[in-house]
Short mmCIF file of C-alpha atoms in Angstrom, two decimals:
data_model
loop_
_atom_site.label_atom_id
_atom_site.label_comp_id
_atom_site.label_asym_id
_atom_site.label_seq_id
_atom_site.Cartn_x
_atom_site.Cartn_y
_atom_site.Cartn_z
CA UNK A 1 9.94 35.32 39.09
CA UNK A 2 12.43 36.48 41.74
CA UNK A 3 12.12 33.24 43.45
CA UNK A 4 12.96 31.39 40.21
CA UNK A 5 15.96 33.95 39.72
CA UNK A 6 17.44 33.27 43.28
CA UNK A 7 17.34 29.52 42.85
CA UNK A 8 19.11 29.69 39.31
CA UNK A 9 21.94 32.20 40.66
CA UNK A 10 22.43 30.12 43.51
CA UNK A 11 22.30 27.05 41.32
CA UNK A 12 24.94 28.57 39.11
CA UNK A 13 27.59 28.79 41.76
CA UNK A 14 27.53 24.88 41.91
CA UNK A 15 27.56 24.17 38.11
CA UNK A 16 30.47 23.82 35.63
CA UNK A 17 29.17 24.90 32.08
CA UNK A 18 30.83 24.58 28.95
CA UNK A 19 31.21 27.97 26.98
CA UNK A 20 28.85 28.57 24.21
CA UNK A 21 30.51 29.99 20.87
CA UNK A 22 28.81 31.19 18.00
CA UNK A 23 28.83 28.96 15.05
CA UNK A 24 26.50 30.17 12.20
CA UNK A 25 27.13 27.21 9.86
CA UNK A 26 26.09 24.50 12.69
CA UNK A 27 22.51 25.51 13.46
CA UNK A 28 19.11 26.22 12.19
CA UNK A 29 17.35 29.42 12.96
CA UNK A 30 16.65 30.16 16.54
CA UNK A 31 12.92 31.42 15.86
CA UNK A 32 10.86 29.44 13.35
CA UNK A 33 7.10 30.72 12.44
CA UNK A 34 4.46 28.03 11.93
CA UNK A 35 1.07 29.83 11.85
CA UNK A 36 0.58 31.56 15.35
CA UNK A 37 3.49 29.64 16.55
CA UNK A 38 7.21 30.18 16.79
CA UNK A 39 9.48 27.33 17.69
CA UNK A 40 12.48 28.45 19.70
CA UNK A 41 16.03 26.79 19.92
CA UNK A 42 19.47 27.27 21.09
CA UNK A 43 22.62 25.95 18.84
CA UNK A 44 25.98 25.11 20.43
CA UNK A 45 29.16 23.95 18.44
CA UNK A 46 30.40 20.34 18.47
CA UNK A 47 33.15 19.42 20.55
CA UNK A 48 31.93 21.04 23.75
CA UNK A 49 34.07 19.82 26.93
CA UNK A 50 31.58 20.32 29.56
CA UNK A 51 28.04 19.81 30.56
CA UNK A 52 25.56 22.63 30.08
CA UNK A 53 23.36 22.57 33.00
CA UNK A 54 21.48 26.34 33.03
CA UNK A 55 20.49 28.76 30.59
CA UNK A 56 18.67 31.81 30.12
CA UNK A 57 17.02 33.33 27.30
CA UNK A 58 14.71 36.17 26.56
CA UNK A 59 12.10 37.04 23.74
CA UNK A 60 10.51 40.31 23.17
CA UNK A 61 6.88 40.01 21.76
CA UNK A 62 5.85 43.30 20.23
CA UNK A 63 2.41 44.14 18.12
CA UNK A 64 2.72 46.67 15.47
CA UNK A 65 -1.02 46.33 14.23
CA UNK A 66 -4.01 44.68 15.60
CA UNK A 67 -4.67 43.34 19.30
CA UNK A 68 -3.30 40.39 21.08
CA UNK A 69 -3.62 38.85 24.66
CA UNK A 70 -0.33 38.00 26.61
CA UNK A 71 1.51 35.10 24.65
CA UNK A 72 2.22 31.59 26.16
CA UNK A 73 5.16 29.52 26.04
CA UNK A 74 5.29 25.55 26.33
CA UNK A 75 8.63 23.68 26.87
CA UNK A 76 9.43 20.99 24.79
CA UNK A 77 8.76 17.84 26.89
CA UNK A 78 12.39 16.38 25.74
CA UNK A 79 14.06 19.18 27.70
CA UNK A 80 15.73 17.74 30.79
CA UNK A 81 16.16 20.10 33.44
CA UNK A 82 15.29 20.33 37.06
CA UNK A 83 13.87 23.87 36.56
CA UNK A 84 11.79 25.06 33.61
CA UNK A 85 10.50 28.46 34.13
CA UNK A 86 8.91 30.93 31.43
CA UNK A 87 7.69 34.04 33.02
CA UNK A 88 5.43 36.22 30.63
CA UNK A 89 6.13 39.96 31.79
CA UNK A 90 3.77 42.64 30.47
CA UNK A 91 5.75 46.04 29.60
CA UNK A 92 4.67 49.57 29.89
CA UNK A 93 4.98 50.00 25.98
CA UNK A 94 2.59 47.11 25.33
CA UNK A 95 5.02 44.59 24.54
CA UNK A 96 5.61 41.32 26.61
CA UNK A 97 8.94 40.11 27.80
CA UNK A 98 9.20 36.04 27.91
CA UNK A 99 11.83 35.15 30.42
CA UNK A 100 13.04 31.42 29.82
CA UNK A 101 15.22 29.95 32.64
CA UNK A 102 16.40 26.22 32.64
CA UNK A 103 18.76 25.30 35.62
CA UNK A 104 19.52 21.69 36.65
CA UNK A 105 21.97 19.45 38.44
CA UNK A 106 25.82 19.76 37.97
CA UNK A 107 25.83 16.47 35.98
CA UNK A 108 22.82 16.82 33.99
CA UNK A 109 23.75 18.07 30.48
CA UNK A 110 20.48 19.74 29.09
CA UNK A 111 21.79 19.29 25.43
CA UNK A 112 22.42 15.63 25.85
CA UNK A 113 24.26 14.61 22.98
CA UNK A 114 22.63 16.93 20.55
CA UNK A 115 24.07 20.28 19.12
CA UNK A 116 20.76 21.93 19.04
CA UNK A 117 18.31 22.43 21.77
CA UNK A 118 14.55 22.84 20.69
CA UNK A 119 13.55 24.86 23.86
CA UNK A 120 9.81 24.81 23.09
CA UNK A 121 6.95 26.81 21.46
CA UNK A 122 5.97 30.34 21.70
CA UNK A 123 2.05 30.92 20.73
CA UNK A 124 1.00 34.35 19.83
CA UNK A 125 -2.60 34.95 20.92
CA UNK A 126 -3.85 37.64 18.69
CA UNK A 127 -7.53 39.08 19.24
CA UNK A 128 -8.20 40.92 15.99
CA UNK A 129 -8.83 39.91 12.33
CA UNK A 130 -5.64 41.62 11.35
CA UNK A 131 -2.27 41.74 13.11
CA UNK A 132 1.16 41.88 12.88
CA UNK A 133 3.15 40.68 15.73
CA UNK A 134 7.11 40.57 15.94
CA UNK A 135 9.14 38.08 18.14
CA UNK A 136 12.94 38.95 18.88
CA UNK A 137 15.56 37.64 20.91
CA UNK A 138 15.85 40.35 23.90
CA UNK A 139 17.88 40.96 26.82
CA UNK A 140 21.69 40.13 26.83
CA UNK A 141 23.88 41.06 23.77
CA UNK A 142 27.29 39.94 22.80
CA UNK A 143 30.35 42.53 22.15
CA UNK A 144 29.11 43.14 18.86
CA UNK A 145 25.38 44.14 19.92
CA UNK A 146 23.97 40.91 18.53
CA UNK A 147 21.42 38.65 20.51
CA UNK A 148 22.69 36.24 23.33
CA UNK A 149 21.88 33.90 25.75
CA UNK A 150 23.46 33.96 29.10
CA UNK A 151 25.23 31.48 31.32
CA UNK A 152 28.14 31.24 33.89
CA UNK A 153 31.58 30.35 33.29
CA UNK A 154 33.30 27.40 35.16
CA UNK A 155 34.14 29.57 38.09
CA UNK A 156 30.24 30.41 38.63
CA UNK A 157 31.24 33.94 39.48
CA UNK A 158 31.06 36.11 36.32
CA UNK A 159 27.96 35.82 34.07
CA UNK A 160 28.80 35.18 30.33
CA UNK A 161 27.03 35.51 27.11
CA UNK A 162 27.12 33.64 24.14
CA UNK A 163 25.96 34.86 20.49
CA UNK A 164 23.16 33.73 18.86
CA UNK A 165 24.07 34.14 15.05
CA UNK A 166 20.73 32.60 13.89
CA UNK A 167 18.41 34.93 15.91
CA UNK A 168 16.73 36.57 13.35
CA UNK A 169 13.57 38.71 14.29
CA UNK A 170 10.37 36.78 12.88
CA UNK A 171 6.74 38.42 12.02
CA UNK A 172 3.42 36.48 12.75
CA UNK A 173 0.46 38.07 10.86
CA UNK A 174 -2.66 37.26 9.22
CA UNK A 175 -5.67 38.54 8.35
CA UNK A 176 -7.72 35.42 8.61
CA UNK A 177 -10.09 34.44 11.65
CA UNK A 178 -8.67 30.77 11.56
CA UNK A 179 -5.56 31.69 13.50
CA UNK A 180 -7.82 32.62 16.44
CA UNK A 181 -10.07 29.45 16.48
CA UNK A 182 -9.15 26.11 17.93
CA UNK A 183 -10.50 23.53 15.57
CA UNK A 184 -12.84 20.81 17.48
CA UNK A 185 -11.83 17.60 16.09
CA UNK A 186 -13.91 14.22 16.57
CA UNK A 187 -12.90 10.78 15.84
CA UNK A 188 -14.36 7.23 16.01
CA UNK A 189 -14.00 3.70 14.65
CA UNK A 190 -16.29 1.18 14.42
CA UNK A 191 -16.13 -2.38 15.97
CA UNK A 192 -14.27 -4.52 13.38
CA UNK A 193 -13.20 -1.66 11.33
CA UNK A 194 -9.68 -0.02 10.95
CA UNK A 195 -10.93 2.91 9.25
CA UNK A 196 -11.04 5.87 11.54
CA UNK A 197 -13.51 8.54 10.69
CA UNK A 198 -12.64 12.11 11.42
CA UNK A 199 -15.04 15.15 11.60
CA UNK A 200 -14.64 18.66 12.51
CA UNK A 201 -16.56 22.28 12.30
CA UNK A 202 -15.57 24.68 9.33
CA UNK A 203 -13.40 27.45 10.06
CA UNK A 204 -13.90 30.79 8.12
CA UNK A 205 -11.19 31.65 5.99
CA UNK A 206 -9.40 28.21 6.16
CA UNK A 207 -8.16 27.10 2.64
CA UNK A 208 -7.86 23.59 3.82
CA UNK A 209 -7.17 21.19 6.71
CA UNK A 210 -4.45 18.76 8.01
CA UNK A 211 -4.89 15.95 10.04
CA UNK A 212 -2.11 14.66 12.09
CA UNK A 213 -1.08 11.66 14.16
CA UNK A 214 0.74 12.54 17.49
CA UNK A 215 3.12 10.24 19.06
CA UNK A 216 5.13 12.31 21.89
CA UNK A 217 7.07 15.08 20.15
CA UNK A 218 6.60 13.26 16.80
CA UNK A 219 3.65 14.68 14.61
CA UNK A 220 3.15 13.15 11.35
CA UNK A 221 0.47 14.26 8.61
CA UNK A 222 -1.89 11.39 7.71
CA UNK A 223 -4.64 13.46 5.70
CA UNK A 224 -5.30 16.66 3.61
CA UNK A 225 -8.62 17.93 3.40
CA UNK A 226 -10.36 20.91 1.27
CA UNK A 227 -11.67 24.00 2.44
CA UNK A 228 -15.27 22.83 2.04
CA UNK A 229 -14.53 19.26 3.93
CA UNK A 230 -15.75 18.67 7.23
CA UNK A 231 -15.06 14.92 7.40
CA UNK A 232 -12.43 12.51 6.56
CA UNK A 233 -11.17 9.04 6.90
CA UNK A 234 -8.12 7.20 6.98
CA UNK A 235 -6.88 3.50 7.45
CA UNK A 236 -4.77 2.10 10.37
CA UNK A 237 -3.52 -1.22 11.29
CA UNK A 238 -5.58 -3.27 13.46
CA UNK A 239 -5.19 -3.54 17.46
CA UNK A 240 -3.12 -0.16 17.41
CA UNK A 241 -3.60 2.99 19.58
CA UNK A 242 -3.37 6.64 17.92
CA UNK A 243 -3.70 10.26 19.02
CA UNK A 244 -4.99 12.69 16.52
CA UNK A 245 -4.92 16.42 15.98
CA UNK A 246 -6.32 19.01 13.19
CA UNK A 247 -5.16 22.35 12.22
CA UNK A 248 -6.53 24.55 9.45
CA UNK A 249 -4.17 26.29 7.10
CA UNK A 250 -4.19 29.23 4.59
CA UNK A 251 -2.07 29.16 1.17
CA UNK A 252 0.32 31.74 0.55
CA UNK A 253 1.07 33.25 -2.56
CA UNK A 254 4.38 31.79 -2.65
CA UNK A 255 2.87 28.26 -2.46
CA UNK A 256 3.59 27.48 1.29
CA UNK A 257 1.28 27.14 4.01
CA UNK A 258 0.32 29.41 7.20
CA UNK A 259 -1.37 27.24 9.70
CA UNK A 260 -3.76 27.97 12.52
CA UNK A 261 -3.95 26.38 15.92
CA UNK A 262 -3.87 22.60 16.47
CA UNK A 263 -7.11 21.12 18.20
CA UNK A 264 -7.00 19.31 21.35
CA UNK A 265 -5.60 15.62 20.83
CA UNK A 266 -8.23 12.80 20.15
CA UNK A 267 -7.76 9.28 21.10
CA UNK A 268 -8.41 6.37 19.36
CA UNK A 269 -8.00 2.53 19.82
CA UNK A 270 -8.57 0.32 16.49
CA UNK A 271 -9.92 -2.80 17.32
CA UNK A 272 -8.26 -6.31 16.52
CA UNK A 273 -8.80 -8.12 13.40
CA UNK A 274 -11.44 -10.88 12.90
CA UNK A 275 -10.36 -14.16 14.34
CA UNK A 276 -9.07 -16.58 12.01
CA UNK A 277 -8.94 -20.35 11.54
CA UNK A 278 -11.91 -20.70 13.75
CA UNK A 279 -13.31 -24.46 14.08
CA UNK A 280 -15.70 -26.08 16.22
CA UNK A 281 -15.01 -29.68 16.51
CA UNK A 282 -16.82 -32.33 18.77
CA UNK A 283 -14.81 -33.70 21.50
CA UNK A 284 -17.06 -36.47 22.60
CA UNK A 285 -20.76 -37.22 22.94
CA UNK A 286 -21.25 -34.12 25.13
CA UNK A 287 -18.87 -31.50 24.52
CA UNK A 288 -17.40 -29.45 21.49
CA UNK A 289 -13.93 -28.01 21.38
CA UNK A 290 -13.14 -24.48 19.56
CA UNK A 291 -9.96 -24.03 18.33
CA UNK A 292 -8.59 -20.86 16.73
CA UNK A 293 -5.47 -18.80 15.65
CA UNK A 294 -4.19 -16.20 18.07
CA UNK A 295 -5.16 -12.70 17.21
CA UNK A 296 -2.52 -10.08 17.38
CA UNK A 297 -3.05 -7.38 20.21
CA UNK A 298 -6.09 -9.10 21.54
CA UNK A 299 -6.95 -8.99 25.30
CA UNK A 300 -9.50 -11.76 25.08
CA UNK A 301 -12.00 -13.48 23.13
CA UNK A 302 -15.93 -13.71 23.35
CA UNK A 303 -17.79 -16.60 21.90
CA UNK A 304 -21.52 -16.66 20.73
CA UNK A 305 -23.94 -19.55 20.02
CA UNK A 306 -27.31 -20.24 18.22
CA UNK A 307 -29.48 -23.05 16.99
CA UNK A 308 -29.90 -21.39 13.67
CA UNK A 309 -27.21 -20.28 11.63
CA UNK A 310 -29.04 -16.89 10.95
CA UNK A 311 -30.77 -17.00 14.11
CA UNK A 312 -30.23 -14.86 17.41
CA UNK A 313 -26.80 -15.41 18.91
CA UNK A 314 -26.11 -15.58 22.69
CA UNK A 315 -22.61 -14.98 24.29
CA UNK A 316 -21.75 -18.47 26.01
CA UNK A 317 -18.16 -17.79 27.01
CA UNK A 318 -15.73 -14.83 27.92
CA UNK A 319 -12.24 -15.86 27.46
CA UNK A 320 -10.01 -13.11 29.26
CA UNK A 321 -6.79 -14.11 28.00
CA UNK A 322 -5.36 -12.96 24.40
CA UNK A 323 -2.89 -16.12 24.36
CA UNK A 324 -5.75 -18.63 24.63
CA UNK A 325 -6.68 -20.45 21.38
CA UNK A 326 -9.09 -23.14 22.48
CA UNK A 327 -11.75 -24.03 24.87
CA UNK A 328 -14.45 -26.71 25.59
CA UNK A 329 -18.01 -26.13 25.89
CA UNK A 330 -21.16 -28.55 26.55
CA UNK A 331 -22.91 -29.46 23.37
CA UNK A 332 -25.19 -32.59 23.55
CA UNK A 333 -24.98 -35.33 20.91
CA UNK A 334 -27.47 -34.93 18.23
CA UNK A 335 -27.95 -30.87 19.01
CA UNK A 336 -27.11 -28.38 16.19
CA UNK A 337 -25.29 -25.46 17.27
CA UNK A 338 -23.52 -22.69 15.33
CA UNK A 339 -20.86 -20.65 16.80
CA UNK A 340 -19.18 -17.28 16.20
CA UNK A 341 -16.26 -15.66 17.85
CA UNK A 342 -14.50 -12.07 18.12
CA UNK A 343 -11.35 -10.67 19.72
CA UNK A 344 -11.54 -7.70 21.98
CA UNK A 345 -8.89 -5.22 23.52
CA UNK A 346 -9.71 -4.30 26.90
CA UNK A 347 -8.51 -0.50 28.35
CA UNK A 348 -9.34 1.37 31.11
CA UNK A 349 -12.97 2.19 30.79
CA UNK A 350 -13.05 0.90 27.31
CA UNK A 351 -13.39 -2.30 25.47
CA UNK A 352 -13.00 -2.20 21.67
CA UNK A 353 -14.12 -5.26 19.53
CA UNK A 354 -12.75 -6.82 16.36
CA UNK A 355 -15.30 -8.00 14.07
CA UNK A 356 -17.46 -11.14 14.39
CA UNK A 357 -16.16 -14.48 12.57
CA UNK A 358 -18.46 -16.28 10.13
CA UNK A 359 -20.82 -18.81 11.76
CA UNK A 360 -19.42 -22.23 12.08
CA UNK A 361 -21.32 -25.44 12.84
CA UNK A 362 -20.14 -27.79 15.26
CA UNK A 363 -18.91 -30.79 13.56
CA UNK A 364 -16.91 -34.33 13.91
CA UNK A 365 -13.44 -34.07 13.57
CA UNK A 366 -11.35 -34.88 10.58
CA UNK A 367 -10.39 -38.36 10.54
CA UNK A 368 -6.55 -38.88 10.36
CA UNK A 369 -6.47 -40.72 7.07
CA UNK A 370 -3.81 -43.29 5.88
CA UNK A 371 -3.26 -45.33 2.73
CA UNK A 372 -1.24 -48.12 1.40
CA UNK A 373 -1.09 -50.06 -1.78
CA UNK A 374 -0.49 -53.65 -2.22
CA UNK A 375 -1.24 -55.87 -5.23
CA UNK A 376 -3.21 -53.23 -6.94
CA UNK A 377 -5.44 -53.12 -3.79
CA UNK A 378 -5.80 -49.56 -2.07
CA UNK A 379 -6.31 -49.69 1.41
CA UNK A 380 -7.37 -46.98 3.79
CA UNK A 381 -7.57 -46.80 7.51
CA UNK A 382 -8.21 -44.17 10.28
CA UNK A 383 -9.09 -43.69 13.87
CA UNK A 384 -12.65 -43.68 15.09
CA UNK A 385 -14.06 -40.14 15.45
CA UNK A 386 -16.32 -39.13 18.48
CA UNK A 387 -20.00 -38.83 17.72
CA UNK A 388 -19.41 -40.35 14.19
CA UNK A 389 -22.43 -42.17 12.90
CA UNK A 390 -20.62 -43.37 9.98
CA UNK A 391 -18.02 -42.28 7.15
CA UNK A 392 -17.98 -41.11 3.72
CA UNK A 393 -14.79 -41.83 1.47
CA UNK A 394 -14.24 -39.87 -1.57
CA UNK A 395 -11.95 -40.23 -4.68
CA UNK A 396 -10.57 -38.18 -7.33
CA UNK A 397 -8.03 -38.46 -10.09
CA UNK A 398 -6.31 -34.98 -9.17
CA UNK A 399 -5.62 -33.30 -6.00
CA UNK A 400 -7.61 -30.43 -6.52
CA UNK A 401 -10.33 -32.02 -8.81
CA UNK A 402 -13.72 -33.07 -8.25
CA UNK A 403 -14.23 -35.84 -5.70
CA UNK A 404 -16.90 -38.39 -5.89
CA UNK A 405 -18.35 -40.59 -2.87
CA UNK A 406 -17.19 -44.16 -3.47
CA UNK A 407 -18.21 -45.57 -0.18
CA UNK A 408 -20.77 -44.45 2.59
CA UNK A 409 -20.02 -46.44 5.85
CA UNK A 410 -22.88 -46.60 8.41
CA UNK A 411 -21.14 -48.26 11.27
CA UNK A 412 -19.17 -45.94 13.50
CA UNK A 413 -16.81 -48.77 14.44
CA UNK A 414 -15.63 -49.85 11.10
CA UNK A 415 -12.33 -47.78 10.70
CA UNK A 416 -11.19 -49.84 7.47
CA UNK A 417 -11.64 -49.72 3.62
CA UNK A 418 -10.08 -51.34 0.75
CA UNK A 419 -10.84 -51.47 -2.84
CA UNK A 420 -8.93 -52.76 -5.96
CA UNK A 421 -7.12 -49.83 -7.78
CA UNK A 422 -9.64 -48.53 -10.14
CA UNK A 423 -8.77 -48.28 -13.93
CA UNK A 424 -8.43 -45.03 -16.01
CA UNK A 425 -5.38 -43.91 -13.74
CA UNK A 426 -2.24 -44.85 -12.20
CA UNK A 427 -2.59 -42.39 -9.23
CA UNK A 428 -5.74 -41.82 -7.18
CA UNK A 429 -6.43 -39.30 -4.27
CA UNK A 430 -8.64 -40.19 -1.32
CA UNK A 431 -10.26 -38.18 1.70
CA UNK A 432 -12.61 -39.06 4.09
CA UNK A 433 -15.22 -37.35 6.54
CA UNK A 434 -17.30 -38.61 9.38
CA UNK A 435 -20.86 -37.82 9.76
CA UNK A 436 -23.30 -37.32 12.60
CA UNK A 437 -26.89 -37.99 12.43
CA UNK A 438 -29.33 -34.95 13.56
CA UNK A 439 -32.92 -35.20 13.00
CA UNK A 440 -32.74 -38.03 10.56
CA UNK A 441 -30.19 -36.45 8.52
CA UNK A 442 -26.46 -37.28 8.13
CA UNK A 443 -24.32 -33.91 8.57
CA UNK A 444 -20.90 -34.17 7.24
CA UNK A 445 -18.01 -33.23 9.56
CA UNK A 446 -14.43 -31.93 8.78
CA UNK A 447 -12.46 -33.55 5.88
CA UNK A 448 -9.21 -35.35 6.18
CA UNK A 449 -6.21 -34.48 4.45
CA UNK A 450 -5.94 -35.81 1.08
CA UNK A 451 -3.80 -38.77 0.73
CA UNK A 452 -2.36 -40.46 -2.62
CA UNK A 453 -2.44 -43.95 -3.91
CA UNK A 454 -0.16 -44.88 -6.79
CA UNK A 455 0.05 -47.89 -8.46
CA UNK A 456 3.18 -49.98 -7.94
#
């Protein structure tokens, strides 16, 4: 402690500090109880003319009933200061003095642009079932005998005090064991799911539990659970990273809640969504090209293949770039293969997968169909499709209606078809697909877009 104090007082000689003045209307309470923790803050008025680079505040922690170990103090991570020291000093009367010191460089304002500085959190470590602990601002007083913090004026010679008009003493007390126990939270998520499952051990005396997501200093409640519950679940977005904590609470007579200790943080990565618009199409007689839509957050994709739709799938490709949306694989003509794909997120020491897509068979490409009408004759034409054994032409009176095969062309080189405009309608819709011959069966490929033929 002496070493820190020496550094502080030497530093004060170099710092220019704006005077802190009392302004009760400006700030919140300097001490705020939440379960067995006390949030500590300091307010300054608006319109300060200089930077505040150093500050000293003392707290007295005393127990009136029960027993306790030494309290602990954690500075808020947002506090910007070269020196952050919290000395916990045991006193002869059984109390504890918590001496808080911040000290920084001449041009570094510990308040930044804010009028309130959240110093950190004091934790009361009671060791008995029943206890009452008082936390109060101690040390320096202003001219009226009110609590104050200490700073140095601009000349760096005389130690000054500034009143803390909102520094009311606070009481931490409970009869419940829950305030001495730290819950143990577990969290998991299955591959392909966005539902995170939570589990914990029951704490005696708890009226319920609250699960939180923690993002830096921001803590957001995501779930309430009853006193009897030891599990819960909640949905989150695909390809997202989270940190969770849990704490028990006791319901007070006035309807408010008194809280126990936070559990340790549990980190979870929710895997990516299923790959969408997955399509395996023949490129030529020996290869198949697989295409898909990019999956948000994916680090890569794994592709699997099987000779049977419901058979055993074997990984055939690991694509290690999330931006990739196509690949080409060997696939001999006449051979039936089914494909599946899933995205994954790669973290150090961890790979999290999305769900497998539905099985898609390799098929011939969709022909690029064009139509024209002349003298009541409908003419269709398209480009030759790789690995095609022929084509099937379909027709319907409505675009989304039932289509019937009007022609099966068994010559892969034939890329035209014409017919007289059928009776019964002035408008007809056509589509076409190529087919491949597999084991004496004609296997339809992907269908073209629908084209419209209207009588002139």
